[in-house]
mmCIF file of N, CA and C in Angstrom:
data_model
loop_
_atom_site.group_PDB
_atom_site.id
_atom_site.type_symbol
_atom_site.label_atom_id
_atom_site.label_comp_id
_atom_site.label_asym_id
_atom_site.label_seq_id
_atom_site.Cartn_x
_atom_site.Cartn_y
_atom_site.Cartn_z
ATOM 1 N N UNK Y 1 180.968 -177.321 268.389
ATOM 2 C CA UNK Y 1 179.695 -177.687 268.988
ATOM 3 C C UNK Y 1 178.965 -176.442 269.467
ATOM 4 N N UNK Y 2 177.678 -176.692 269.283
ATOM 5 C CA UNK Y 2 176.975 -175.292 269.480
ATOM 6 C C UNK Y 2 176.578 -175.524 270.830
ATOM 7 N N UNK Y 3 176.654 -174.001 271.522
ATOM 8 C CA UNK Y 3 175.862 -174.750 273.095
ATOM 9 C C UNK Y 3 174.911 -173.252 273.408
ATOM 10 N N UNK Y 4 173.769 -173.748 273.879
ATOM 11 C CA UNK Y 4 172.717 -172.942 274.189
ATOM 12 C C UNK Y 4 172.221 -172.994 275.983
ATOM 13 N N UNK Y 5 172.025 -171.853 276.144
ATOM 14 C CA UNK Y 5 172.335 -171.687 278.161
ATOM 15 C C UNK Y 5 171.376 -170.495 278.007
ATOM 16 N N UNK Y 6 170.051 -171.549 278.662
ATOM 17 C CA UNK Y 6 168.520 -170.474 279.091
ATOM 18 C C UNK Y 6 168.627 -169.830 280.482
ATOM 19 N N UNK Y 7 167.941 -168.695 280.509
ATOM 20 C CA UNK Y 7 167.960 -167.810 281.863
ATOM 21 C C UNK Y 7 166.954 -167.137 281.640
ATOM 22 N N UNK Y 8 166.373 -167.245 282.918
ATOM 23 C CA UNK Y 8 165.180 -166.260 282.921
ATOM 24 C C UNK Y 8 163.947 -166.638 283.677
ATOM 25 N N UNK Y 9 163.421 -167.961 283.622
ATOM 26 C CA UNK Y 9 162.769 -168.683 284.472
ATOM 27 C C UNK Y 9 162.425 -168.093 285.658
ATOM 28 N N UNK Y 10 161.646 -168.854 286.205
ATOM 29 C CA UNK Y 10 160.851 -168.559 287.674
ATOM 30 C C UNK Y 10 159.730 -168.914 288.192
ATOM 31 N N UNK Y 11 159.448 -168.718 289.288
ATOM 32 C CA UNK Y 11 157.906 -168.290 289.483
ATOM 33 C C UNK Y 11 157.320 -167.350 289.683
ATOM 34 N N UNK Y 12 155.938 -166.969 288.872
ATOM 35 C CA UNK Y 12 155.040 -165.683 288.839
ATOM 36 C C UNK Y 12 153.700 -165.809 288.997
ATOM 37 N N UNK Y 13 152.960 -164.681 289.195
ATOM 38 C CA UNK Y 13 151.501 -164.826 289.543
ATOM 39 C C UNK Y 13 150.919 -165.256 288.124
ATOM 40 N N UNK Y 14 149.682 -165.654 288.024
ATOM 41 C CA UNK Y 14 149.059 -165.421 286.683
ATOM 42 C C UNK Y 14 149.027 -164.088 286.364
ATOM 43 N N UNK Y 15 148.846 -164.020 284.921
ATOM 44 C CA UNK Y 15 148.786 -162.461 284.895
ATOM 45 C C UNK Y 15 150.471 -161.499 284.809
ATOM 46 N N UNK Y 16 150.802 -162.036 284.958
ATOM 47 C CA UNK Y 16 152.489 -161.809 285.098
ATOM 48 C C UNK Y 16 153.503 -162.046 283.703
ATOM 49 N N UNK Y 17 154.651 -161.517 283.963
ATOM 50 C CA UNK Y 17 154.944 -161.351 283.182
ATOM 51 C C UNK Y 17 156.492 -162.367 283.065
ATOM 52 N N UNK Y 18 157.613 -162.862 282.026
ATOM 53 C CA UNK Y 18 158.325 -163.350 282.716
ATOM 54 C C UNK Y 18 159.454 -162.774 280.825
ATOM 55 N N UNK Y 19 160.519 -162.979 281.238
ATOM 56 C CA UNK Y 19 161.048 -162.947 279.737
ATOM 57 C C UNK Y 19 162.224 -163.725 280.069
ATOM 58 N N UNK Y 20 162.317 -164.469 278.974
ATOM 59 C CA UNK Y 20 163.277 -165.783 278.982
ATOM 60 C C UNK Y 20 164.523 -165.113 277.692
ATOM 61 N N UNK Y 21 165.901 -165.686 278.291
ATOM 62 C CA UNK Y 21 166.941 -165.656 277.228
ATOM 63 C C UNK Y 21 167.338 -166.533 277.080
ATOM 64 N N UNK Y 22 168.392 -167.110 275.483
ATOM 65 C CA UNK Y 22 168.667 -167.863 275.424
ATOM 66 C C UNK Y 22 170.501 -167.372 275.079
ATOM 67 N N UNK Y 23 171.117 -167.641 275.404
ATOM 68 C CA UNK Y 23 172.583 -167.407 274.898
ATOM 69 C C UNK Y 23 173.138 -168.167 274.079
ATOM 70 N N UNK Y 24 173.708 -168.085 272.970
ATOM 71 C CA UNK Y 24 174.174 -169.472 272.036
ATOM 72 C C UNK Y 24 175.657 -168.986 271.637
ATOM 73 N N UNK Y 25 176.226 -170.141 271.878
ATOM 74 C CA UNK Y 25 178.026 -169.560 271.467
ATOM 75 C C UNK Y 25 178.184 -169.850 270.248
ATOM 76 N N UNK Y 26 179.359 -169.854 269.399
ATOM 77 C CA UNK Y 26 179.572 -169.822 267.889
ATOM 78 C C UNK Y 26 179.422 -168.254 267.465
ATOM 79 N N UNK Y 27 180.329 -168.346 266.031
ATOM 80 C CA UNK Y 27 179.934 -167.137 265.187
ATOM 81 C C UNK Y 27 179.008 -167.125 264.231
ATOM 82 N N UNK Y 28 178.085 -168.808 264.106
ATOM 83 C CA UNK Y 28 176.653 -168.526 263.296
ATOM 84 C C UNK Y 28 175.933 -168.005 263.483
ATOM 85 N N UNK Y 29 175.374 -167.713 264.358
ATOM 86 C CA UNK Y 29 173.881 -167.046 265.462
ATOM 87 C C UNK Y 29 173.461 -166.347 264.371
ATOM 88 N N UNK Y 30 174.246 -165.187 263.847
ATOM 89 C CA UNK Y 30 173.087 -164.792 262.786
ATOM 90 C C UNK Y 30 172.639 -165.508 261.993
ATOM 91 N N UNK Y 31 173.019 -166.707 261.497
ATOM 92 C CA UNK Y 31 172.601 -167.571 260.614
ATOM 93 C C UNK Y 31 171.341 -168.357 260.802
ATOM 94 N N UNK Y 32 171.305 -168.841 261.976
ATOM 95 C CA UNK Y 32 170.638 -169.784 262.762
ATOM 96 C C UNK Y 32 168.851 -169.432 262.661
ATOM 97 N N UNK Y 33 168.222 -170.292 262.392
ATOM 98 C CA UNK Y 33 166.910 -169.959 263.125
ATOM 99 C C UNK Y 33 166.636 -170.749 264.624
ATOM 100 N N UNK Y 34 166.064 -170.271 265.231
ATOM 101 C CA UNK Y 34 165.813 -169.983 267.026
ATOM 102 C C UNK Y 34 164.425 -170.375 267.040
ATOM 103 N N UNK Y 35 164.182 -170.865 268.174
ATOM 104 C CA UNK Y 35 163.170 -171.404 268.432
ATOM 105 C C UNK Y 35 162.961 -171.725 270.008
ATOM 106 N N UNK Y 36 161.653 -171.583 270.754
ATOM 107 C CA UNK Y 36 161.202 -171.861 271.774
ATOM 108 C C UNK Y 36 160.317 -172.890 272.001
ATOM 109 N N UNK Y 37 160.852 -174.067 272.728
ATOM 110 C CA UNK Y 37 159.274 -175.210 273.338
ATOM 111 C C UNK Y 37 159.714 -175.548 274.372
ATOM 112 N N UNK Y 38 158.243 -176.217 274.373
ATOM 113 C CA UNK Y 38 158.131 -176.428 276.276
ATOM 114 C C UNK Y 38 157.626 -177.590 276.898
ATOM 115 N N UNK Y 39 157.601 -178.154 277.855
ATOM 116 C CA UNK Y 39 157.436 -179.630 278.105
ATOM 117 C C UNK Y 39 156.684 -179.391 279.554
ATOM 118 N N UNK Y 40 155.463 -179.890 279.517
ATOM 119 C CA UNK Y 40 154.517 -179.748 281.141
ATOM 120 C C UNK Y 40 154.841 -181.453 281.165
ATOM 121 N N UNK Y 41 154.897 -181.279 282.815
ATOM 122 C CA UNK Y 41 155.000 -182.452 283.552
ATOM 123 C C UNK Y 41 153.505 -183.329 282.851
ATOM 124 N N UNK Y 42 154.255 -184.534 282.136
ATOM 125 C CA UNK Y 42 153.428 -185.574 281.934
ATOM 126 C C UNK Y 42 152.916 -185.193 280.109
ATOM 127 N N UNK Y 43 153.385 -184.257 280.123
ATOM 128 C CA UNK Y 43 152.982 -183.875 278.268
ATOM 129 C C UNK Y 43 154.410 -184.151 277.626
ATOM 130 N N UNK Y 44 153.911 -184.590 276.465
ATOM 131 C CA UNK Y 44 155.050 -184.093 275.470
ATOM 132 C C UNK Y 44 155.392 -182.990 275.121
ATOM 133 N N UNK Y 45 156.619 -182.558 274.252
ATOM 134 C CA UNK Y 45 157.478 -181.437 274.316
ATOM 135 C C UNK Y 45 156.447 -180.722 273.287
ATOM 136 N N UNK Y 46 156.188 -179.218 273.483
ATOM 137 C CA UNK Y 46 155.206 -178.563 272.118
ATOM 138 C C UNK Y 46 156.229 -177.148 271.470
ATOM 139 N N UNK Y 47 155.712 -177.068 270.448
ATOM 140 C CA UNK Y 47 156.178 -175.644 270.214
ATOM 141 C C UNK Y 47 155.857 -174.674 270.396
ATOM 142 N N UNK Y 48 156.531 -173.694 270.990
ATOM 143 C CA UNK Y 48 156.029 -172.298 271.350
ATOM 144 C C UNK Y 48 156.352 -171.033 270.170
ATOM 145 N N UNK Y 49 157.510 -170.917 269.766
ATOM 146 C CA UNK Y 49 157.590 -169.992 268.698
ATOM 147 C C UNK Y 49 158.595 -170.082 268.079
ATOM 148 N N UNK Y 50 159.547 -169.384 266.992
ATOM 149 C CA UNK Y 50 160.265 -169.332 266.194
ATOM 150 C C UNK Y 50 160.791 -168.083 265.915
ATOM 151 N N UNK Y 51 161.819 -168.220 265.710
ATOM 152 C CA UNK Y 51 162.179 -166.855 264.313
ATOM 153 C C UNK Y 51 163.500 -167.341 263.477
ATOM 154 N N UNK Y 52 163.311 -166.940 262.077
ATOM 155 C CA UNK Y 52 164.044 -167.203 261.339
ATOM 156 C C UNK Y 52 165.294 -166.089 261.066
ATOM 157 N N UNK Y 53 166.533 -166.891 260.029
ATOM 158 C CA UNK Y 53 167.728 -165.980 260.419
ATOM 159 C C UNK Y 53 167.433 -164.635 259.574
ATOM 160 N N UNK Y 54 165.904 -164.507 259.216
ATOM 161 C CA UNK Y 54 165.369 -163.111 258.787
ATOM 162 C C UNK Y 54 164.319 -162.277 259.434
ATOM 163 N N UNK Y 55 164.218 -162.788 260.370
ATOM 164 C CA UNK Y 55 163.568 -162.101 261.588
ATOM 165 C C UNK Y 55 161.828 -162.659 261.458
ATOM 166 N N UNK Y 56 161.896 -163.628 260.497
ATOM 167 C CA UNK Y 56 160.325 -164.191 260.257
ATOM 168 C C UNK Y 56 160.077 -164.844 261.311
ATOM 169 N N UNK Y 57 158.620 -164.798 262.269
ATOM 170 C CA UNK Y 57 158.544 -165.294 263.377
ATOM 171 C C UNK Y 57 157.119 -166.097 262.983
ATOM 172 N N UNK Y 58 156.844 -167.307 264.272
ATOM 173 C CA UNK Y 58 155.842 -167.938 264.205
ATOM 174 C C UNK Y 58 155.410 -168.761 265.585
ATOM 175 N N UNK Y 59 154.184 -168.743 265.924
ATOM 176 C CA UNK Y 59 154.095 -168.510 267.291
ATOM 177 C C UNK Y 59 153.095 -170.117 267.488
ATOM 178 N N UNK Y 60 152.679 -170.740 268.201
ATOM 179 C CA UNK Y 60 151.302 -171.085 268.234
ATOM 180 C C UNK Y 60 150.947 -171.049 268.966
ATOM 181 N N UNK Y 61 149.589 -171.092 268.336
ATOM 182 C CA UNK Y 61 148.045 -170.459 268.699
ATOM 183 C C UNK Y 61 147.715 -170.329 270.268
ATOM 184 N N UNK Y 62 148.414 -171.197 271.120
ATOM 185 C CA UNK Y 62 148.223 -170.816 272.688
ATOM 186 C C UNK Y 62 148.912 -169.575 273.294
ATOM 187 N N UNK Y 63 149.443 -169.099 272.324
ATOM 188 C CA UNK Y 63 150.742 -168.102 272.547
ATOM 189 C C UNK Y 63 150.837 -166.175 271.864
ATOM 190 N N UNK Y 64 149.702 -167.225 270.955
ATOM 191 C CA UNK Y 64 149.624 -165.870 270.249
ATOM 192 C C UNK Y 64 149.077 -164.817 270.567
ATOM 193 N N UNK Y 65 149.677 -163.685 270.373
ATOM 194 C CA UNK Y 65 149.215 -162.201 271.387
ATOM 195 C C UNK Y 65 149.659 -161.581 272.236
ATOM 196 N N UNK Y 66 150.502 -162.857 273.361
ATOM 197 C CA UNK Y 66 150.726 -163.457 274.750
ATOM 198 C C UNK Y 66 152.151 -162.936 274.617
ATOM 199 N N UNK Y 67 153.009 -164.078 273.827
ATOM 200 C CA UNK Y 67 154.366 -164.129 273.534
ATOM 201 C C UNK Y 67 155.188 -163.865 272.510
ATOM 202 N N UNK Y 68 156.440 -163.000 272.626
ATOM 203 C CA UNK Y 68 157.084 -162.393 271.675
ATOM 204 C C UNK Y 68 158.186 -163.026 271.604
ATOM 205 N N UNK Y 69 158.920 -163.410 270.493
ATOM 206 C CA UNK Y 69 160.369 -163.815 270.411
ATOM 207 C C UNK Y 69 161.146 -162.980 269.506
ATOM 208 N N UNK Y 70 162.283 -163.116 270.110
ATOM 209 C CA UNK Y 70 163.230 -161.759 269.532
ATOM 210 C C UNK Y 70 164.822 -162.447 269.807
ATOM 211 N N UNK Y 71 165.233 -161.272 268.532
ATOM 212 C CA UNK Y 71 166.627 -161.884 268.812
ATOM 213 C C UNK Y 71 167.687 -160.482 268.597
ATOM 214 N N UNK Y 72 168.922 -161.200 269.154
ATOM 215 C CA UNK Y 72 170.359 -159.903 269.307
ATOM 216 C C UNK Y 72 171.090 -160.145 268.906
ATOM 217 N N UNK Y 73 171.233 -160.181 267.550
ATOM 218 C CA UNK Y 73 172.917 -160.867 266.796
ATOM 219 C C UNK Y 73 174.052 -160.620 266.991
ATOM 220 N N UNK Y 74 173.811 -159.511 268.134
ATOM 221 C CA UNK Y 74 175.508 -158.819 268.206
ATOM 222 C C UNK Y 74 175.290 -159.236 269.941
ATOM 223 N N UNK Y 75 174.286 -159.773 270.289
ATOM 224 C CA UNK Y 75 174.317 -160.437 271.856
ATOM 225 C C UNK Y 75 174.692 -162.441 271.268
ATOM 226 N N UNK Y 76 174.230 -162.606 270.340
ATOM 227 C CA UNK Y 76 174.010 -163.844 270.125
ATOM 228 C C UNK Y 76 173.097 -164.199 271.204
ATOM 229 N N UNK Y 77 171.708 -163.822 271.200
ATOM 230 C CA UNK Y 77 170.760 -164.517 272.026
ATOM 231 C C UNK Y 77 170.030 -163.956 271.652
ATOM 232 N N UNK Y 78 168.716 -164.895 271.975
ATOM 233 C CA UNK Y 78 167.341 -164.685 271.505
ATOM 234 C C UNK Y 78 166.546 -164.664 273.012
ATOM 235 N N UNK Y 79 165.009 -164.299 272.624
ATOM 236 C CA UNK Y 79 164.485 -163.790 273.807
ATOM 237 C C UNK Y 79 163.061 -164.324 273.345
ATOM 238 N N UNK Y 80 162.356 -164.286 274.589
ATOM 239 C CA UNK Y 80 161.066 -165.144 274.618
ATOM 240 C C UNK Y 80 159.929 -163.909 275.458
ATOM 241 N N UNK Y 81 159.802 -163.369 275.392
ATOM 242 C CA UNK Y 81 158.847 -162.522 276.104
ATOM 243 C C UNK Y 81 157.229 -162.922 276.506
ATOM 244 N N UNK Y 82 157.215 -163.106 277.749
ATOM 245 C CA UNK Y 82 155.686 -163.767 278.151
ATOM 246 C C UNK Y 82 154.768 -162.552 278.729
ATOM 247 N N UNK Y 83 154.248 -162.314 278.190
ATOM 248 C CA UNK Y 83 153.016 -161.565 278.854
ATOM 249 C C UNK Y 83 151.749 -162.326 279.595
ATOM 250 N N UNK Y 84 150.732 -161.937 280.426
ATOM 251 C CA UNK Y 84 149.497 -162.601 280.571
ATOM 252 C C UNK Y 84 149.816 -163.638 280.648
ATOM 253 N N UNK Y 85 150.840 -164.610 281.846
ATOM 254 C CA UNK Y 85 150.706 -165.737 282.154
ATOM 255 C C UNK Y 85 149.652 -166.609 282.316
ATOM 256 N N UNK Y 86 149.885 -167.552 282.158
ATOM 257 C CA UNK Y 86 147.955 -168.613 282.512
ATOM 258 C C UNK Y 86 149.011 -169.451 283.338
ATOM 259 N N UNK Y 87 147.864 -170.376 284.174
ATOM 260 C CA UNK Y 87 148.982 -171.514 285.391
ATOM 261 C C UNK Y 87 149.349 -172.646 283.436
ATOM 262 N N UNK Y 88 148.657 -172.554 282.936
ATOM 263 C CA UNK Y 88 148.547 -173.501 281.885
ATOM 264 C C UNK Y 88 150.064 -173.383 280.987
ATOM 265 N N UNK Y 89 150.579 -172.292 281.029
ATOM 266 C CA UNK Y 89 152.070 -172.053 280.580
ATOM 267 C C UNK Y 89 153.240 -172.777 281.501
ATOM 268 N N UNK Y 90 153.198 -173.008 282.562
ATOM 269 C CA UNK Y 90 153.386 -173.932 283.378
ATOM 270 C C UNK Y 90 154.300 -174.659 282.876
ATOM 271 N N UNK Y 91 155.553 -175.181 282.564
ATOM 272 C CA UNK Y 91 156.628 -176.288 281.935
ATOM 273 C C UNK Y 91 157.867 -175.736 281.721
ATOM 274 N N UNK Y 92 158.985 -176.670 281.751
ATOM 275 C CA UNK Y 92 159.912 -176.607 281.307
ATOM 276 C C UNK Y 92 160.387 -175.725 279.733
ATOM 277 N N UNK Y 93 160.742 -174.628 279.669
ATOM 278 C CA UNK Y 93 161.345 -173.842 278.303
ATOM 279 C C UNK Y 93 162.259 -174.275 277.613
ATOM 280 N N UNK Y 94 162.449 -174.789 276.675
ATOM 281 C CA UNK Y 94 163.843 -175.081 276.104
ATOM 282 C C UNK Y 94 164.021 -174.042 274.501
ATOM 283 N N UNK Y 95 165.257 -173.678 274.206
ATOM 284 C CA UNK Y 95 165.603 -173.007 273.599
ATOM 285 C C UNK Y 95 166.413 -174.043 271.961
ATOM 286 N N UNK Y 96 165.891 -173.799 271.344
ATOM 287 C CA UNK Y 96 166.655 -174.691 270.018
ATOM 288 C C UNK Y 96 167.153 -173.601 268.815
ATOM 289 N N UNK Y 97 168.340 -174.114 268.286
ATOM 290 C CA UNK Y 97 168.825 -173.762 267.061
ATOM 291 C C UNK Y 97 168.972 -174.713 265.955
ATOM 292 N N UNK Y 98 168.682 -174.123 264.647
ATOM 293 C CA UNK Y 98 168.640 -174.879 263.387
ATOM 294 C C UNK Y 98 169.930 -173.859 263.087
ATOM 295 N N UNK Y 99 170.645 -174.750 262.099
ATOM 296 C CA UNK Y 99 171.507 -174.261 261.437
ATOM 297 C C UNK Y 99 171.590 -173.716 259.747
ATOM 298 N N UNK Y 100 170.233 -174.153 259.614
ATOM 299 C CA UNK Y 100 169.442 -174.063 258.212
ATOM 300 C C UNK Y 100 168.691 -172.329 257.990
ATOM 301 N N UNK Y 101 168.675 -172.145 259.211
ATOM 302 C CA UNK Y 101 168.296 -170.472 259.433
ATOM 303 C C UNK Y 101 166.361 -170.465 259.114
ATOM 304 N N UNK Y 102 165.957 -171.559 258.710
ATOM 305 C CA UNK Y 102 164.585 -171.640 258.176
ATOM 306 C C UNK Y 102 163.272 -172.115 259.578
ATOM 307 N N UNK Y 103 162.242 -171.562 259.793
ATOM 308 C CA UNK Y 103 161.730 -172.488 260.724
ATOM 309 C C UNK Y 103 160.918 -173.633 260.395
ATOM 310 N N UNK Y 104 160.908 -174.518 260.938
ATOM 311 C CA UNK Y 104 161.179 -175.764 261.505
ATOM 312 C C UNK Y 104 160.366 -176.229 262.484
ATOM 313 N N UNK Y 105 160.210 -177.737 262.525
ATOM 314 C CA UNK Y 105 159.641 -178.475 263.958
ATOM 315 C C UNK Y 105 160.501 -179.409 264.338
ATOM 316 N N UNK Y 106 161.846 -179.221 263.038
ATOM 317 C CA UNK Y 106 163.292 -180.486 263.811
ATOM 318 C C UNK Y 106 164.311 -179.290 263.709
ATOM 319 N N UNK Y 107 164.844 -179.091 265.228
ATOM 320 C CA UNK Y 107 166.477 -178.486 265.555
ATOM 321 C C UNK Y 107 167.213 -179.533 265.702
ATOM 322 N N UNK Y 108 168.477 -178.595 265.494
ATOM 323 C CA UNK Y 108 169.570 -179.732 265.417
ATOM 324 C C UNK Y 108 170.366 -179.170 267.049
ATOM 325 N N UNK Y 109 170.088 -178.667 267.748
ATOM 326 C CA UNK Y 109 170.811 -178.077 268.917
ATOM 327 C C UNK Y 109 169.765 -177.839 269.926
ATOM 328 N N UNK Y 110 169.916 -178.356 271.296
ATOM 329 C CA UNK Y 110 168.912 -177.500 272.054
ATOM 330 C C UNK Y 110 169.859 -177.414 273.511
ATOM 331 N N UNK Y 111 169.299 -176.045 274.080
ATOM 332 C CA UNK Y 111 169.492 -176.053 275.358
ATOM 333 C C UNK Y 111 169.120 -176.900 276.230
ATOM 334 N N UNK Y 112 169.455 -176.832 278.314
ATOM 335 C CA UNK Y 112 168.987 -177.587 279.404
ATOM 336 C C UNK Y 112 167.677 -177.357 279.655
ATOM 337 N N UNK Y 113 167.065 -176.088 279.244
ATOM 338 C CA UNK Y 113 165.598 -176.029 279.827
ATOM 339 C C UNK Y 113 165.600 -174.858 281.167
ATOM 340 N N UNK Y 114 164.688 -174.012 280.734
ATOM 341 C CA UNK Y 114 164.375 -173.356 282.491
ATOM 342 C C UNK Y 114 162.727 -173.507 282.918
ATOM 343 N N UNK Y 115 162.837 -173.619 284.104
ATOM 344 C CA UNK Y 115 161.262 -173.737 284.373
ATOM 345 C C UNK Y 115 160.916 -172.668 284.781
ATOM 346 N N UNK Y 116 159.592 -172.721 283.838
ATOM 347 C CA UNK Y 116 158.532 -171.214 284.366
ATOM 348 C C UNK Y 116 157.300 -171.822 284.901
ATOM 349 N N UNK Y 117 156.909 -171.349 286.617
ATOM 350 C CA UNK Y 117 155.623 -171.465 287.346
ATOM 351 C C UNK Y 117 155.126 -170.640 287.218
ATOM 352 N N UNK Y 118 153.701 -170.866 287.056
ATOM 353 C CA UNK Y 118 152.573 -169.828 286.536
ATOM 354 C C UNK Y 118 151.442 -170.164 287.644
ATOM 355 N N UNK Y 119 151.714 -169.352 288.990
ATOM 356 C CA UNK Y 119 150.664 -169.499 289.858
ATOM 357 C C UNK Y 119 149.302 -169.244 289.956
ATOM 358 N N UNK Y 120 148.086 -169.565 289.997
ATOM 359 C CA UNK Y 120 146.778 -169.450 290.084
ATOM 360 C C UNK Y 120 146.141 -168.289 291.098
#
């Protein structure tokens, strides 16, 4: 069983900066494509970004510019880098793995979630 354990969360000013990890156990991780979404109180869950088990990344459009995702195959974890917070980033982070290594809008694995506040 694959298990994924986010860290990094908090609260920050707007304008701020925050960088999220994700840790994933197993010896696939390099295999895996990785992925970041996020859930605001009262929204459904959206996607934030991707990268594939070839380092192909994909972001959306609220994000783009903003946020970087990255990964450490010899950490087995991936990373979420937020620049230029808005309060609008505001939600729960969750961290997902595909085992298909391709990106995706269905994982087959996800982490508990960390929350990032984005103060005004």
């Amino acid at each position: 069983q694959v298990q994924l354990v986010e860290s990094g969360g908090g609260l920050v000013q707007a304008g701020g900066s925050l960088r999220l990890s994700c840790a994933v156990s197993g010896r696939a991780f390099s295999s895996y494509a990785m992925a970041w979404f996020r859930q605001a109180p009262g929204e459904e869950r959206e996607f934030v970004a991707a990268i594939s088990w070839t380092n192909n990344t994909y972001y959306a459009d609220s994000v783009k510019g903003r946020f970087t995702i990255s990964r450490d195959n010899a950490k087995n974890t991936v990373y979420l880098q937020m620049n230029s917070l808005k309060p609008e980033d505001t939600a729960v982070y969750y961290c997902a793995a595909d085992p298909t290594g391709l990106i995706r809008l269905e994982y087959d694995y996800w982490g508990q979630g960390t929350q990032v506040t984005v103060s005004s």
